[in-house]
mmCIF file of C-alpha atoms in Angstrom:
data_model
loop_
_atom_site.group_PDB
_atom_site.id
_atom_site.type_symbol
_atom_site.label_atom_id
_atom_site.label_comp_id
_atom_site.label_asym_id
_atom_site.label_seq_id
_atom_site.Cartn_x
_atom_site.Cartn_y
_atom_site.Cartn_z
ATOM 1 C CA MET P 1 52.847 10.882 -7.203
ATOM 2 C CA ARG P 2 53.369 13.590 -9.200
ATOM 3 C CA ILE P 3 52.894 16.918 -9.057
ATOM 4 C CA LYS P 4 49.860 17.207 -11.731
ATOM 5 C CA GLN P 5 47.440 14.562 -9.112
ATOM 6 C CA LEU P 6 48.842 17.135 -5.888
ATOM 7 C CA ASP P 7 46.676 19.984 -8.239
ATOM 8 C CA TYR P 8 43.831 17.694 -8.871
ATOM 9 C CA ILE P 9 43.316 16.524 -4.861
ATOM 10 C CA VAL P 10 43.601 20.848 -4.880
ATOM 11 C CA LYS P 11 40.937 21.184 -7.462
ATOM 12 C CA VAL P 12 38.642 18.808 -6.370
ATOM 13 C CA VAL P 13 38.947 20.326 -2.357
ATOM 14 C CA GLU P 14 38.940 23.238 -4.063
ATOM 15 C CA LEU P 15 35.721 22.848 -5.204
ATOM 16 C CA GLY P 16 33.767 20.197 -3.558
ATOM 17 C CA SER P 17 32.914 18.371 -6.455
ATOM 18 C CA VAL P 18 34.655 15.442 -9.632
ATOM 19 C CA ASN P 19 32.380 16.447 -11.357
ATOM 20 C CA GLU P 20 33.553 20.206 -11.464
ATOM 21 C CA ALA P 21 37.310 20.508 -11.043
ATOM 22 C CA ALA P 22 37.798 18.022 -14.653
ATOM 23 C CA LYS P 23 35.999 21.372 -15.864
ATOM 24 C CA HIS P 24 39.042 23.398 -14.504
ATOM 25 C CA LEU P 25 41.025 20.886 -14.760
ATOM 26 C CA PHE P 26 40.065 20.466 -19.150
ATOM 27 C CA ILE P 27 39.872 16.817 -18.367
ATOM 28 C CA THR P 28 37.161 13.682 -18.136
ATOM 29 C CA GLN P 29 36.089 13.113 -14.883
ATOM 30 C CA PRO P 30 36.804 9.204 -15.108
ATOM 31 C CA SER P 31 40.376 10.153 -15.440
ATOM 32 C CA LEU P 32 40.785 12.362 -12.800
ATOM 33 C CA SER P 33 38.816 10.153 -10.648
ATOM 34 C CA THR P 34 41.656 6.919 -12.190
ATOM 35 C CA ALA P 35 43.631 9.336 -11.111
ATOM 36 C CA ILE P 36 43.110 10.195 -7.202
ATOM 37 C CA ARG P 37 42.226 6.621 -6.584
ATOM 38 C CA GLU P 38 45.718 5.555 -7.912
ATOM 39 C CA LEU P 39 47.061 8.430 -5.805
ATOM 40 C CA GLU P 40 45.625 6.906 -2.784
ATOM 41 C CA GLN P 41 46.713 3.734 -3.862
ATOM 42 C CA GLU P 42 50.461 4.978 -4.082
ATOM 43 C CA MET P 43 49.802 5.853 -0.175
ATOM 44 C CA ASN P 44 48.209 3.697 0.890
ATOM 45 C CA ILE P 45 45.625 6.142 2.473
ATOM 46 C CA GLN P 46 42.186 7.096 1.629
ATOM 47 C CA ILE P 47 42.221 10.948 0.778
ATOM 48 C CA PHE P 48 38.739 11.467 -0.026
ATOM 49 C CA GLN P 49 35.613 9.514 1.621
ATOM 50 C CA ARG P 50 32.967 10.375 -1.201
ATOM 51 C CA THR P 51 29.490 10.671 -0.575
ATOM 52 C CA GLN P 52 26.523 11.882 -1.660
ATOM 53 C CA LYS P 53 27.118 15.578 -0.740
ATOM 54 C CA GLY P 54 30.235 15.460 -2.876
ATOM 55 C CA MET P 55 34.256 14.857 -2.364
ATOM 56 C CA VAL P 56 34.704 14.935 1.856
ATOM 57 C CA LEU P 57 38.618 14.397 3.559
ATOM 58 C CA THR P 58 39.458 12.388 5.047
ATOM 59 C CA THR P 59 41.035 13.605 8.530
ATOM 60 C CA GLU P 60 44.207 11.187 6.659
ATOM 61 C CA GLY P 61 43.411 13.256 3.484
ATOM 62 C CA THR P 62 43.293 16.843 5.356
ATOM 63 C CA GLU P 63 47.311 15.856 6.626
ATOM 64 C CA PHE P 64 47.594 14.848 2.571
ATOM 65 C CA LEU P 65 46.365 18.244 1.797
ATOM 66 C CA SER P 66 48.317 20.156 4.083
ATOM 67 C CA TYR P 67 51.990 18.665 2.722
ATOM 68 C CA ALA P 68 50.348 18.690 -1.206
ATOM 69 C CA ARG P 69 49.838 22.630 -0.757
ATOM 70 C CA GLN P 70 53.107 23.166 1.228
ATOM 71 C CA ILE P 71 54.563 20.805 -2.569
ATOM 72 C CA LEU P 72 52.871 22.784 -4.491
ATOM 73 C CA GLU P 73 54.295 26.377 -3.722
ATOM 74 C CA GLN P 74 57.236 25.046 -3.750
ATOM 75 C CA VAL P 75 57.113 24.092 -7.222
ATOM 76 C CA ASP P 76 55.415 27.774 -8.233
ATOM 77 C CA LEU P 77 57.920 29.073 -6.573
ATOM 78 C CA MET P 78 61.205 27.212 -9.247
ATOM 79 C CA GLU P 79 59.318 27.742 -11.564
ATOM 80 C CA GLU P 80 58.841 31.309 -10.786
ATOM 81 C CA LYS P 81 62.737 31.910 -10.854
ATOM 82 C CA TYR P 82 64.100 29.305 -13.649
ATOM 83 C CA LYS P 83 60.209 29.960 -15.671
ATOM 84 C CA GLY P 84 59.097 33.197 -15.115
ATOM 85 C CA THR P 85 55.966 31.571 -15.513
ATOM 86 C CA GLU P 86 52.429 32.769 -13.818
ATOM 87 C CA THR P 87 51.761 31.452 -9.860
ATOM 88 C CA ARG P 88 49.367 29.347 -9.293
ATOM 89 C CA ARG P 89 46.010 30.443 -6.684
ATOM 90 C CA ARG P 90 48.073 31.234 -3.339
ATOM 91 C CA LEU P 91 46.233 29.945 -0.127
ATOM 92 C CA PHE P 92 47.560 30.949 3.293
ATOM 93 C CA SER P 93 45.613 30.907 6.563
ATOM 94 C CA VAL P 94 46.263 31.749 10.356
ATOM 95 C CA SER P 95 43.918 31.640 13.866
ATOM 96 C CA ALA P 96 45.131 33.769 16.242
ATOM 97 C CA GLN P 97 43.328 34.851 19.428
ATOM 98 C CA HIS P 98 42.127 39.085 19.580
ATOM 99 C CA TYR P 99 45.496 40.316 18.277
ATOM 100 C CA ALA P 100 45.926 43.284 16.613
ATOM 101 C CA PHE P 101 49.018 42.589 15.758
ATOM 102 C CA ALA P 102 48.389 39.288 13.988
ATOM 103 C CA VAL P 103 46.073 40.856 12.106
ATOM 104 C CA HIS P 104 48.344 44.012 10.602
ATOM 105 C CA ALA P 105 50.861 41.597 9.779
ATOM 106 C CA PHE P 106 49.081 39.825 7.914
ATOM 107 C CA VAL P 107 47.642 42.843 6.170
ATOM 108 C CA GLN P 108 51.157 42.861 5.438
ATOM 109 C CA LEU P 109 51.551 40.172 4.286
ATOM 110 C CA ILE P 110 48.151 40.417 1.656
ATOM 111 C CA LYS P 111 49.852 43.690 0.162
ATOM 112 C CA SER P 112 52.988 41.988 -0.944
ATOM 113 C CA TYR P 113 50.484 38.839 -2.568
ATOM 114 C CA GLU P 114 48.215 42.013 -4.466
ATOM 115 C CA GLN P 115 49.339 41.441 -8.301
ATOM 116 C CA ASN P 116 48.292 37.456 -7.296
ATOM 117 C CA GLU P 117 45.438 35.355 -7.446
ATOM 118 C CA TYR P 118 44.709 34.393 -3.819
ATOM 119 C CA GLU P 119 42.574 33.013 -0.831
ATOM 120 C CA PHE P 120 43.529 33.813 2.575
ATOM 121 C CA THR P 121 41.521 33.385 5.576
ATOM 122 C CA PHE P 122 41.959 35.084 9.143
ATOM 123 C CA ARG P 123 40.639 33.713 11.755
ATOM 124 C CA GLU P 124 40.078 35.719 14.824
ATOM 125 C CA THR P 125 39.015 33.499 17.305
ATOM 126 C CA GLN P 126 38.887 31.085 20.612
ATOM 127 C CA THR P 127 41.551 29.788 22.285
ATOM 128 C CA ASN P 128 40.678 26.369 21.783
ATOM 129 C CA ASN P 129 39.736 26.638 17.982
ATOM 130 C CA ILE P 130 42.966 27.961 17.600
ATOM 131 C CA ILE P 131 44.963 24.406 18.830
ATOM 132 C CA GLU P 132 41.571 22.337 16.461
ATOM 133 C CA ASP P 133 42.211 24.569 13.498
ATOM 134 C CA VAL P 134 46.026 23.459 13.539
ATOM 135 C CA SER P 135 45.517 19.991 14.368
ATOM 136 C CA THR P 136 43.156 19.650 11.844
ATOM 137 C CA PHE P 137 45.630 21.486 9.321
ATOM 138 C CA GLN P 138 42.709 24.219 8.445
ATOM 139 C CA SER P 139 45.557 27.090 9.602
ATOM 140 C CA GLU P 140 48.895 26.114 8.955
ATOM 141 C CA LEU P 141 49.458 27.958 12.686
ATOM 142 C CA GLY P 142 48.491 29.210 15.358
ATOM 143 C CA ILE P 143 48.817 32.798 17.588
ATOM 144 C CA LEU P 144 47.859 32.625 21.212
ATOM 145 C CA TYR P 145 49.707 32.917 24.542
ATOM 146 C CA LEU P 146 50.996 31.248 27.931
ATOM 147 C CA ASN P 147 51.634 32.030 31.452
ATOM 148 C CA THR P 148 52.949 29.941 35.028
ATOM 149 C CA PHE P 149 48.200 30.137 35.233
ATOM 150 C CA ASN P 150 47.562 28.159 31.893
ATOM 151 C CA GLU P 151 50.845 27.270 30.379
ATOM 152 C CA LYS P 152 50.472 23.331 32.350
ATOM 153 C CA VAL P 153 46.606 22.810 30.906
ATOM 154 C CA ILE P 154 47.601 24.284 27.192
ATOM 155 C CA ARG P 155 50.297 22.449 26.548
ATOM 156 C CA LYS P 156 49.153 19.080 27.215
ATOM 157 C CA LEU P 157 46.684 19.548 24.862
ATOM 158 C CA LEU P 158 49.431 20.757 22.259
ATOM 159 C CA LYS P 159 50.671 17.463 23.284
ATOM 160 C CA GLU P 160 47.836 15.473 22.868
ATOM 161 C CA LYS P 161 47.811 16.776 19.720
ATOM 162 C CA LYS P 162 51.733 16.950 18.002
ATOM 163 C CA LEU P 163 51.110 20.880 18.059
ATOM 164 C CA VAL P 164 54.633 22.785 19.469
ATOM 165 C CA PHE P 165 53.906 26.273 20.678
ATOM 166 C CA HIS P 166 56.954 28.704 19.222
ATOM 167 C CA PRO P 167 57.882 32.132 22.037
ATOM 168 C CA LEU P 168 57.409 35.316 19.806
ATOM 169 C CA PHE P 169 57.838 37.925 23.084
ATOM 170 C CA THR P 170 57.215 37.773 27.145
ATOM 171 C CA ALA P 171 55.035 40.908 27.604
ATOM 172 C CA HIS P 172 54.295 42.067 30.639
ATOM 173 C CA PRO P 173 50.431 42.507 30.976
ATOM 174 C CA HIS P 174 48.725 46.311 29.711
ATOM 175 C CA VAL P 175 45.301 47.282 29.982
ATOM 176 C CA PHE P 176 43.281 48.825 27.265
ATOM 177 C CA ILE P 177 41.235 51.772 28.058
ATOM 178 C CA SER P 178 39.385 54.851 26.521
ATOM 179 C CA LYS P 179 41.478 58.094 25.676
ATOM 180 C CA LYS P 180 38.586 59.338 27.731
ATOM 181 C CA ASN P 181 38.682 56.818 30.971
ATOM 182 C CA PRO P 182 39.535 59.054 34.202
ATOM 183 C CA LEU P 183 42.714 56.251 34.792
ATOM 184 C CA VAL P 184 44.074 58.329 31.407
ATOM 185 C CA GLY P 185 47.341 60.124 33.021
ATOM 186 C CA LYS P 186 48.194 57.551 35.398
ATOM 187 C CA LYS P 187 51.710 56.225 34.381
ATOM 188 C CA SER P 188 50.750 52.534 35.633
ATOM 189 C CA VAL P 189 47.141 50.967 36.860
ATOM 190 C CA THR P 190 46.860 48.988 40.128
ATOM 191 C CA LEU P 191 44.211 45.659 40.589
ATOM 192 C CA ALA P 192 43.025 48.177 43.733
ATOM 193 C CA ASP P 193 42.598 51.103 40.491
ATOM 194 C CA LEU P 194 39.709 49.256 38.316
ATOM 195 C CA GLU P 195 38.177 47.745 40.739
ATOM 196 C CA ASP P 196 34.770 49.817 39.770
ATOM 197 C CA PHE P 197 35.438 49.677 36.506
ATOM 198 C CA PRO P 198 33.884 47.399 34.129
ATOM 199 C CA TYR P 199 35.998 43.987 33.050
ATOM 200 C CA LEU P 200 35.853 43.438 29.399
ATOM 201 C CA SER P 201 36.932 39.371 27.777
ATOM 202 C CA PHE P 202 36.074 37.888 25.098
ATOM 203 C CA GLU P 203 34.094 34.823 25.588
ATOM 204 C CA GLN P 204 34.883 31.171 24.640
ATOM 205 C CA GLY P 205 32.637 28.833 24.079
ATOM 206 C CA GLN P 206 31.373 25.587 25.376
ATOM 207 C CA PHE P 207 35.302 25.397 26.719
ATOM 208 C CA ASN P 208 34.809 28.208 28.670
ATOM 209 C CA SER P 209 37.745 27.596 31.317
ATOM 210 C CA PHE P 210 40.644 29.952 32.458
ATOM 211 C CA HIS P 211 42.119 28.371 31.235
ATOM 212 C CA PHE P 212 41.622 29.114 28.590
ATOM 213 C CA SER P 213 40.666 32.874 28.909
ATOM 214 C CA GLU P 214 42.678 35.334 26.645
ATOM 215 C CA GLU P 215 43.636 37.434 29.685
ATOM 216 C CA ILE P 216 45.580 36.793 31.960
ATOM 217 C CA LEU P 217 43.667 36.212 36.036
ATOM 218 C CA SER P 218 41.022 35.592 34.503
ATOM 219 C CA THR P 219 39.944 33.302 38.423
ATOM 220 C CA ARG P 220 39.717 37.440 39.940
ATOM 221 C CA TYR P 221 35.790 38.322 40.330
ATOM 222 C CA HIS P 222 35.046 41.394 38.877
ATOM 223 C CA LYS P 223 31.974 43.856 40.903
ATOM 224 C CA LYS P 224 31.039 44.292 37.220
ATOM 225 C CA SER P 225 32.440 42.137 33.758
ATOM 226 C CA ILE P 226 30.997 41.748 30.427
ATOM 227 C CA ARG P 227 32.400 39.195 27.873
ATOM 228 C CA VAL P 228 32.455 39.720 23.995
ATOM 229 C CA SER P 229 32.910 37.427 20.956
ATOM 230 C CA ASP P 230 35.374 40.043 18.937
ATOM 231 C CA ARG P 231 37.765 43.275 19.103
ATOM 232 C CA ALA P 232 35.816 45.676 17.710
ATOM 233 C CA THR P 233 33.123 44.821 20.247
ATOM 234 C CA LEU P 234 34.893 45.356 22.977
ATOM 235 C CA PHE P 235 36.781 48.499 22.009
ATOM 236 C CA ASN P 236 33.480 49.557 21.639
ATOM 237 C CA PHE P 237 32.384 49.270 24.857
ATOM 238 C CA LEU P 238 35.556 50.491 26.018
ATOM 239 C CA ILE P 239 34.993 54.104 24.865
ATOM 240 C CA GLY P 240 30.528 53.016 25.255
ATOM 241 C CA VAL P 241 31.253 52.354 29.750
ATOM 242 C CA ASP P 242 34.718 53.072 30.320
ATOM 243 C CA GLY P 243 35.412 49.625 30.498
ATOM 244 C CA TYR P 244 39.109 47.727 30.761
ATOM 245 C CA THR P 245 40.350 44.445 28.955
ATOM 246 C CA ILE P 246 44.000 43.420 29.933
ATOM 247 C CA SER P 247 46.595 43.012 27.328
ATOM 248 C CA SER P 248 50.038 43.056 25.735
ATOM 249 C CA GLY P 249 50.366 46.108 25.584
ATOM 250 C CA VAL P 250 50.362 45.836 21.533
ATOM 251 C CA LEU P 251 48.922 48.400 20.139
ATOM 252 C CA SER P 252 48.885 48.246 16.299
ATOM 253 C CA ARG P 253 49.077 52.161 14.929
ATOM 254 C CA GLU P 254 47.363 51.267 11.621
ATOM 255 C CA LEU P 255 44.846 49.190 13.053
ATOM 256 C CA ASN P 256 43.315 50.606 16.804
ATOM 257 C CA ASP P 257 40.899 53.040 17.092
ATOM 258 C CA GLU P 258 42.850 56.143 18.416
ATOM 259 C CA ASN P 259 41.069 56.493 21.377
ATOM 260 C CA ILE P 260 41.910 53.309 23.047
ATOM 261 C CA VAL P 261 45.414 54.163 25.270
ATOM 262 C CA ALA P 262 47.398 50.767 26.812
ATOM 263 C CA LEU P 263 48.946 51.291 30.601
ATOM 264 C CA PRO P 264 50.768 49.279 32.140
ATOM 265 C CA LEU P 265 48.973 46.798 35.424
ATOM 266 C CA GLU P 266 50.438 46.460 38.041
ATOM 267 C CA VAL P 267 51.272 42.237 37.969
ATOM 268 C CA ASP P 268 54.534 40.109 39.268
ATOM 269 C CA GLU P 269 52.466 38.337 36.059
ATOM 270 C CA THR P 270 53.712 37.605 32.205
ATOM 271 C CA MET P 271 52.687 36.976 29.194
ATOM 272 C CA GLU P 272 54.356 34.520 26.135
ATOM 273 C CA ILE P 273 52.786 35.376 23.239
ATOM 274 C CA GLY P 274 54.015 32.277 20.266
ATOM 275 C CA TRP P 275 52.606 30.713 17.335
ATOM 276 C CA ILE P 276 52.317 27.089 17.433
ATOM 277 C CA HIS P 277 52.226 24.724 14.300
ATOM 278 C CA PRO P 278 51.870 20.361 13.842
ATOM 279 C CA ALA P 279 54.853 18.694 14.642
ATOM 280 C CA GLN P 280 57.680 17.353 12.166
ATOM 281 C CA MET P 281 56.344 20.108 9.392
ATOM 282 C CA PRO P 282 58.197 22.605 8.224
ATOM 283 C CA LEU P 283 55.940 25.963 7.750
ATOM 284 C CA SER P 284 55.793 26.733 3.644
ATOM 285 C CA PRO P 285 57.471 29.909 2.675
ATOM 286 C CA MET P 286 54.753 31.648 3.163
ATOM 287 C CA GLY P 287 54.145 30.952 6.561
ATOM 288 C CA GLU P 288 57.486 31.273 7.167
ATOM 289 C CA GLU P 289 57.092 35.514 5.164
ATOM 290 C CA TYR P 290 53.769 35.851 7.602
ATOM 291 C CA LEU P 291 56.238 35.189 10.546
ATOM 292 C CA ARG P 292 58.601 37.663 9.174
ATOM 293 C CA TYR P 293 56.231 40.264 9.054
ATOM 294 C CA LEU P 294 54.928 39.600 13.256
ATOM 295 C CA GLU P 295 58.487 39.880 13.844
ATOM 296 C CA GLU P 296 59.184 42.762 12.867
ATOM 297 C CA HIS P 297 56.341 44.901 13.542
ATOM 298 C CA ILE P 298 56.218 43.462 17.423
ATOM 299 C CA ILE P 299 60.125 45.247 16.733
ATOM 300 C CA ASP P 300 58.373 48.398 16.049
ATOM 301 C CA TYR P 301 56.022 47.933 19.456
ATOM 302 C CA GLY P 302 60.135 47.819 21.372
ATOM 303 C CA PHE P 303 59.467 43.410 21.823
ATOM 304 C CA SER P 304 63.031 41.259 21.715
ATOM 305 C CA ILE P 305 61.988 38.753 19.568
ATOM 306 C CA ILE P 306 62.859 35.520 21.662
ATOM 307 C CA ASN P 307 65.317 33.040 19.025
ATOM 308 C CA VAL P 308 64.329 29.767 19.545
ATOM 309 C CA LYS P 309 62.142 28.663 16.796
#
């Protein structure tokens, strides 16, 4: 296996065509096809499925691509350090539940690569999609929470997908409300205080099980309930209809609407928020960097990092 062959694989995936990849790589199409076949034979796997629509990664190929990108990133770092060469286009993806602190850390990561070419993807998505994205290597890591209610189901699914949960911090539930909400001014709120206000939650699509909910106490009955699909819409409803949602209590000063506040919720519950990643696969340097920004942001908001990797 040669580094150049890994470059070839990444370029074919990026462009979706051997012909287009050959043009960008300044080699002939037969030479590129031969190099890919030789690599498949050497690794004893089928990386691509040849279809009329182009080259499509197989399941094995998707996993192989993840390793290839990590190797190429390490090569980049070595060449940048010792040869002073320009690095290749950076690729990195994260899937997460709707947490502003995760977005803020991603913004910091992007700013650190302003001088490079890059293709970054941040997916705020449903819980099951996060697990699927990471298990199929569409995202390098995912961010979600566990608690006493959902832990057994989520951990079982993670084990089936060969993923590992790494805790980041433990949060006591808070409610997010508008600054104009009548509850503002209270030091904390109870479930009884919230009874007459619209409850907002993130819909989970076909996996709308209570165990996949982003909000704790998901089985509790609410007289008024509104489901939304994105964070901006949820915040608009918090302001527009004096609604509330239950979350970690971490509001990003830089990214969240200044009209939203967090109040402690008086319940005997906790949320353990963490990240998931394929077992036995090390994080890329970029993944490690993103986690550092994530931890810095969490600490900045007064939480203690759980130092278990």
